[in-house]
Amino acid sequence: MFQIELMPALHGDSILLQYGSPDAPRRILIDGGPIGAYEALSARLDDLPMGRRRFELLVITHIDADHIEGTIRLLAERTMDFYFDDVWFNGWRHLDDDKGILGPVSGEFLSALISKRIGTERWNKAAPFDQKTIKADGASLPNARLDGGMNLTVLSPTTKKLSSLRKTWEKDVRKKGFHPGDLDAAIALLRQTKRLAPDGLLGGSYQNAGERFKMDGSVANGSSIAFLAEFEGKKCLFLADAHPDVIADAVRGLIPSGENRLKVDAVKLAHHGSSANTTPELLSIIDCKRFLVSTNGDIFGHPDASAIDMVLHHNGPDVTLFFNYRSETTRAW
């Protein structure tokens, strides 16, 4: 079994992967959506049988609110009844030479929760990362094999994309009055803004409070952790909000010799079907008949019609499109 579930994450991403035996599947959770989608995420996780709430991996792809907020609340509230064997998230401590990447305030909050609720020994744990940065540089793409046989090949981000965040992230954190990487200060700020109760649990009180951390969204998207997941001969590209040029470069390295396209069974389109992240260059080197889009169309009106048109043009009339919402932006298909 290799099952992909796009949970109702409003305009964001929250994806549950299950693989292995149908009677006792292994699980991966990718992102938690915006704060407004948390109740749906929590309810779905409550559906999992008691005693079988262990996840092989939690992936927080990047620090945009529509991917990270639900995860922040999940880790603050629910770490006692769920177990994550590994967490992939690039925080302050994960830059070359242990200098750290300069995370914005939301990234600092999440870093503090991972450190204090899960532990650094289970943070970017999988070989070949070994608690260092999740990134895709060098002649060969890094590959991690999870228990049960799931194989993940990381396609994004690159060191260059991570480095481009530094000045903006540092400025954002220092505006809040503390230094990047000071996790105790991040926790104190959560309590000060009444988003964390004194006992360290959020209870039902967590709110975004409408705060937007001012940063270049495109830069944040470029830091997305994207990967190819393979299990028992099935392949799916999970592209988060990654930049299409980075993904195209990575995909070219995976195309078998003598062929000109990478054949996969499904693609989770980047950035909710935005035309800025789905390009003819990328689609021309992917051979696929199933494309997944996670969004209700709010705020940014995703998916873009031009992006879906590109998918249909490059992959033929027999493509199947999977949406987790029937909305004004998806109804046409």
Coordinates of C-alpha atoms in Angstrom, one line a residue:
M1 CA 0.0 0.0 0.0
F2 CA 1.1 3.5 -0.8
Q3 CA -1.7 6.0 0.0
I4 CA -1.6 9.8 -0.3
E5 CA -4.3 11.8 1.5
L6 CA -4.5 15.6 0.9
M7 CA -6.2 16.7 4.1
P8 CA -8.5 19.8 4.2
A9 CA -5.8 22.4 4.8
L10 CA -7.7 25.5 3.5
H11 CA -5.2 27.4 1.2
G12 CA -2.3 25.4 2.6
D13 CA -0.7 21.9 2.7
S14 CA -1.2 19.1 5.1
I15 CA -0.5 15.6 3.6
L16 CA -0.7 12.2 5.2
L17 CA 1.2 9.4 3.6
Q18 CA 0.6 5.8 4.6
Y19 CA 2.6 2.8 3.3
G20 CA 3.3 -0.8 3.9
S21 CA 0.7 -3.2 5.3
P22 CA -2.9 -2.0 5.2
D23 CA -3.4 -3.6 8.6
A24 CA -0.5 -1.8 10.3
P25 CA 0.7 1.0 7.9
R26 CA 3.7 3.2 8.5
R27 CA 3.1 7.0 8.2
I28 CA 4.6 10.3 7.2
L29 CA 3.0 13.7 7.9
I30 CA 4.0 16.6 5.6
D31 CA 3.1 20.0 7.0
G32 CA 0.2 21.1 9.1
G33 CA -1.6 23.8 7.1
P34 CA -2.5 27.2 8.5
I35 CA -3.9 27.6 12.0
G36 CA -7.5 27.6 10.7
A37 CA -7.0 24.0 9.4
Y38 CA -5.7 22.7 12.7
E39 CA -9.0 21.3 14.0
A40 CA -9.3 19.1 10.8
L41 CA -5.8 17.9 11.2
S42 CA -6.3 17.1 14.9
A43 CA -9.5 15.3 14.1
R44 CA -7.9 13.2 11.4
L45 CA -5.1 12.2 13.7
D46 CA -7.6 11.3 16.4
D47 CA -9.0 8.7 13.9
L48 CA -5.8 6.8 14.1
P49 CA -6.0 3.8 16.4
M50 CA -4.5 4.2 19.9
G51 CA -1.2 2.4 20.1
R52 CA -0.6 3.0 16.4
R53 CA 0.1 6.7 16.4
R54 CA 3.8 6.5 15.6
F55 CA 5.1 8.3 12.5
E56 CA 8.3 7.4 10.7
L57 CA 8.7 11.1 9.7
L58 CA 7.3 14.6 10.1
V59 CA 8.3 17.0 7.3
I60 CA 7.9 20.7 7.8
T61 CA 8.7 21.9 4.3
H62 CA 9.3 25.6 5.0
I63 CA 8.2 28.4 7.3
D64 CA 5.3 29.9 5.4
A65 CA 2.2 30.2 7.6
D66 CA 0.0 27.9 5.4
H67 CA 2.4 25.1 6.0
I68 CA 3.8 25.7 9.5
E69 CA 1.1 27.0 11.8
G70 CA -0.9 23.8 12.3
T71 CA 2.4 22.0 13.0
I72 CA 3.4 24.5 15.7
R73 CA 0.1 23.9 17.5
L74 CA 0.3 20.1 17.0
L75 CA 3.8 19.9 18.6
A76 CA 2.7 22.2 21.4
E77 CA -0.4 20.2 22.2
R78 CA -0.1 16.6 21.0
T79 CA 3.5 15.3 21.5
M80 CA 2.4 13.0 24.3
D81 CA 0.0 10.9 22.3
F82 CA 1.9 10.8 19.0
Y83 CA 5.5 9.8 18.4
F84 CA 7.6 11.1 15.5
D85 CA 10.7 9.0 14.9
D86 CA 12.3 11.8 12.8
V87 CA 11.5 15.5 12.0
W88 CA 12.7 17.2 8.9
F89 CA 12.9 21.0 9.3
N90 CA 15.7 23.4 8.5
G91 CA 16.1 25.7 11.5
W92 CA 18.8 28.0 12.8
R93 CA 21.1 25.2 13.7
H94 CA 21.2 23.6 10.2
L95 CA 23.6 25.5 8.0
D96 CA 27.0 24.5 6.6
D97 CA 29.7 24.4 9.2
D98 CA 27.2 24.5 12.0
K99 CA 26.8 28.3 11.7
G100 CA 23.0 28.0 11.5
I101 CA 20.4 29.4 9.2
L102 CA 18.7 32.6 10.3
G103 CA 15.1 31.6 10.8
P104 CA 12.2 34.0 11.1
V105 CA 10.1 34.2 14.2
S106 CA 7.7 31.4 13.2
G107 CA 10.7 29.2 12.5
E108 CA 12.2 30.0 15.9
F109 CA 8.9 29.0 17.6
L110 CA 8.9 25.7 15.8
S111 CA 12.6 25.1 16.5
A112 CA 12.0 25.7 20.2
L113 CA 9.1 23.2 20.2
I114 CA 11.0 20.5 18.3
S115 CA 14.0 20.9 20.6
K116 CA 12.0 20.8 23.8
R117 CA 9.2 18.5 22.9
I118 CA 10.8 16.0 20.6
G119 CA 14.5 16.4 21.0
T120 CA 17.4 17.4 18.8
E121 CA 18.5 13.7 18.4
R122 CA 15.3 13.2 16.3
W123 CA 15.7 16.4 14.3
N124 CA 16.9 15.8 10.7
K125 CA 18.0 12.4 12.0
A126 CA 17.9 10.3 8.9
A127 CA 21.2 9.3 7.2
P128 CA 22.7 10.9 5.2
F129 CA 21.7 14.1 7.1
D130 CA 22.6 13.0 10.6
Q131 CA 21.1 16.1 12.3
K132 CA 22.5 18.5 9.7
T133 CA 20.8 20.5 6.9
I134 CA 18.2 18.8 4.7
K135 CA 19.4 20.0 1.3
A136 CA 20.2 18.8 -2.2
D137 CA 23.6 19.8 -3.4
G138 CA 26.5 18.0 -5.1
A139 CA 26.8 15.5 -7.9
S140 CA 24.3 13.1 -6.4
L141 CA 21.0 13.8 -4.7
P142 CA 20.8 12.8 -1.0
N143 CA 18.7 9.7 -0.4
A144 CA 17.1 8.5 2.9
R145 CA 15.5 5.1 3.4
L146 CA 12.9 4.9 6.1
D147 CA 11.9 1.8 8.1
G148 CA 9.5 -0.3 6.1
G149 CA 11.2 0.4 2.7
M150 CA 10.1 4.0 1.9
N151 CA 12.8 5.7 -0.1
L152 CA 13.0 9.5 -0.2
T153 CA 15.3 11.4 -2.6
V154 CA 15.6 15.1 -1.6
L155 CA 15.3 17.5 -4.6
S156 CA 15.2 20.9 -2.8
P157 CA 16.4 23.2 -1.2
T158 CA 20.0 24.0 -2.3
T159 CA 22.5 25.8 -0.2
K160 CA 22.1 28.8 -2.4
K161 CA 18.4 29.0 -1.8
L162 CA 18.9 28.6 2.0
S163 CA 21.6 31.3 2.0
S164 CA 19.3 33.8 0.3
L165 CA 17.2 33.8 3.5
R166 CA 19.8 34.9 5.9
K167 CA 19.6 38.7 6.0
T168 CA 15.8 38.8 5.9
W169 CA 15.4 36.2 8.6
E170 CA 17.9 37.7 10.9
K171 CA 16.4 41.1 10.6
D172 CA 12.9 39.7 11.3
V173 CA 14.0 37.9 14.5
R174 CA 16.0 40.8 15.9
K175 CA 13.0 43.0 15.4
K176 CA 11.3 40.9 18.1
G177 CA 14.2 41.6 20.5
F178 CA 16.1 38.3 20.5
H179 CA 18.9 36.6 18.7
P180 CA 18.3 33.8 16.1
G181 CA 18.8 30.4 17.7
D182 CA 17.8 31.6 21.2
L183 CA 15.1 29.0 21.7
D184 CA 14.4 30.1 25.3
A185 CA 13.7 33.6 24.1
A186 CA 11.4 32.2 21.4
I187 CA 9.4 30.3 24.1
A188 CA 9.3 33.4 26.2
L189 CA 7.9 35.4 23.3
L190 CA 5.2 32.8 22.7
R191 CA 4.1 33.2 26.4
Q192 CA 4.3 37.0 26.2
T193 CA 2.0 37.1 23.2
K194 CA -0.4 34.7 25.0
R195 CA 0.1 32.0 22.4
L196 CA 1.7 29.6 25.0
A197 CA 0.3 28.8 28.4
P198 CA 2.6 28.8 31.4
D199 CA 2.7 25.0 31.5
G200 CA 4.1 25.0 28.0
L201 CA 0.9 23.7 26.4
L202 CA -1.3 25.7 24.1
G203 CA -4.5 24.2 25.1
G204 CA -7.2 25.6 22.8
S205 CA -5.7 29.1 23.0
Y206 CA -3.3 29.3 20.1
Q207 CA -4.1 32.0 17.7
N208 CA -2.1 33.4 14.8
A209 CA -3.3 36.9 16.0
G210 CA -3.2 38.1 12.4
E211 CA 0.6 38.6 12.6
R212 CA 2.5 38.3 9.4
F213 CA 6.2 37.9 9.6
K214 CA 7.5 40.2 6.9
M215 CA 9.7 38.3 4.5
D216 CA 10.0 37.6 0.9
G217 CA 7.5 34.8 0.3
S218 CA 9.4 33.7 -2.8
V219 CA 12.6 33.3 -0.8
A220 CA 10.8 31.2 1.8
N221 CA 9.3 29.0 -1.0
G222 CA 12.8 28.5 -2.3
S223 CA 13.8 26.9 1.0
S224 CA 11.1 24.2 0.7
I225 CA 12.0 20.6 1.3
A226 CA 10.8 18.7 -1.8
F227 CA 11.4 15.1 -2.5
L228 CA 10.7 12.0 -4.6
A229 CA 9.0 9.3 -2.6
E230 CA 9.4 5.7 -3.8
F231 CA 7.8 2.5 -2.4
E232 CA 7.3 -0.9 -4.0
G233 CA 7.8 0.5 -7.5
K234 CA 5.4 3.5 -7.1
K235 CA 6.9 7.0 -7.3
C236 CA 5.5 10.4 -6.3
L237 CA 7.0 13.9 -6.4
F238 CA 6.1 16.1 -3.4
L239 CA 7.1 19.6 -4.4
A240 CA 6.0 21.7 -1.5
D241 CA 6.4 25.3 -2.7
A242 CA 9.8 24.7 -4.3
H243 CA 11.2 26.8 -7.1
P244 CA 10.8 25.1 -10.5
D245 CA 14.3 25.7 -11.7
V246 CA 15.7 23.8 -8.7
I247 CA 13.3 20.9 -9.1
A248 CA 14.0 20.7 -12.9
D249 CA 17.7 20.5 -12.3
A250 CA 17.2 17.7 -9.7
V251 CA 14.7 15.8 -11.9
R252 CA 17.2 15.8 -14.8
G253 CA 19.7 14.0 -12.6
L254 CA 17.1 11.2 -12.0
I255 CA 16.1 10.5 -15.6
P256 CA 17.4 7.1 -16.6
S257 CA 20.0 6.9 -19.3
G258 CA 18.6 6.8 -22.8
E259 CA 15.3 8.5 -21.7
N260 CA 14.3 12.1 -21.8
R261 CA 11.6 12.2 -19.0
L262 CA 11.2 10.9 -15.5
K263 CA 8.3 8.6 -15.2
V264 CA 6.4 8.9 -11.9
D265 CA 2.9 7.8 -10.7
A266 CA 1.9 11.1 -9.2
V267 CA 3.0 14.7 -8.7
K268 CA 1.9 17.0 -5.8
L269 CA 2.1 20.3 -7.7
A270 CA 4.2 23.0 -6.1
H271 CA 2.7 26.0 -4.4
H272 CA -0.9 24.9 -4.7
G273 CA -0.8 24.9 -8.5
S274 CA 0.7 28.4 -8.9
S275 CA 1.9 29.2 -12.4
A276 CA 5.0 30.7 -10.9
N277 CA 6.1 27.2 -9.7
T278 CA 4.8 25.1 -12.6
T279 CA 6.7 25.7 -15.8
P280 CA 6.9 24.1 -19.3
E281 CA 10.5 23.4 -18.7
L282 CA 9.7 21.3 -15.7
L283 CA 6.7 19.5 -17.1
S284 CA 8.5 18.6 -20.3
I285 CA 10.8 16.3 -18.3
I286 CA 8.1 14.6 -16.2
D287 CA 6.0 11.8 -17.5
C288 CA 2.9 11.5 -15.2
K289 CA -0.8 11.0 -15.4
R290 CA -1.9 12.0 -11.9
F291 CA -1.5 15.5 -10.5
L292 CA -2.5 16.6 -7.0
V293 CA -3.4 20.1 -5.9
S294 CA -3.9 21.1 -2.2
T295 CA -5.9 24.4 -1.9
N296 CA -9.4 25.7 -1.4
G297 CA -8.6 28.7 -3.6
D298 CA -8.8 31.3 -0.8
I299 CA -6.5 34.3 -0.6
F300 CA -4.4 33.7 -3.8
G301 CA -6.9 32.0 -6.1
H302 CA -4.9 28.8 -6.6
P303 CA -4.7 26.8 -8.7
D304 CA -3.9 29.1 -11.6
A305 CA -5.7 28.0 -14.8
S306 CA -2.5 28.5 -16.8
A307 CA -0.7 26.0 -14.6
I308 CA -3.4 23.3 -15.1
D309 CA -3.4 24.0 -18.8
M310 CA 0.3 23.4 -18.9
V311 CA -0.2 20.1 -17.1
L312 CA -2.8 19.0 -19.6
H313 CA -0.7 20.2 -22.6
H314 CA 2.5 18.3 -21.5
N315 CA 0.9 15.1 -20.2
G316 CA -2.0 14.5 -22.6
P317 CA -5.8 14.4 -22.4
D318 CA -5.9 11.3 -20.1
V319 CA -4.5 13.1 -17.1
T320 CA -6.3 12.8 -13.8
L321 CA -6.4 15.8 -11.5
F322 CA -6.9 15.4 -7.8
F323 CA -8.2 18.3 -5.7
N324 CA -9.0 18.3 -1.9
Y325 CA -11.7 21.0 -2.4
R326 CA -14.4 21.6 -5.0
S327 CA -14.1 25.4 -5.3
E328 CA -14.5 28.2 -7.8
T329 CA -10.9 27.7 -8.8
T330 CA -11.1 24.0 -9.3
R331 CA -14.7 23.5 -10.5
A332 CA -13.9 23.9 -14.2
W333 CA -12.0 20.6 -14.1

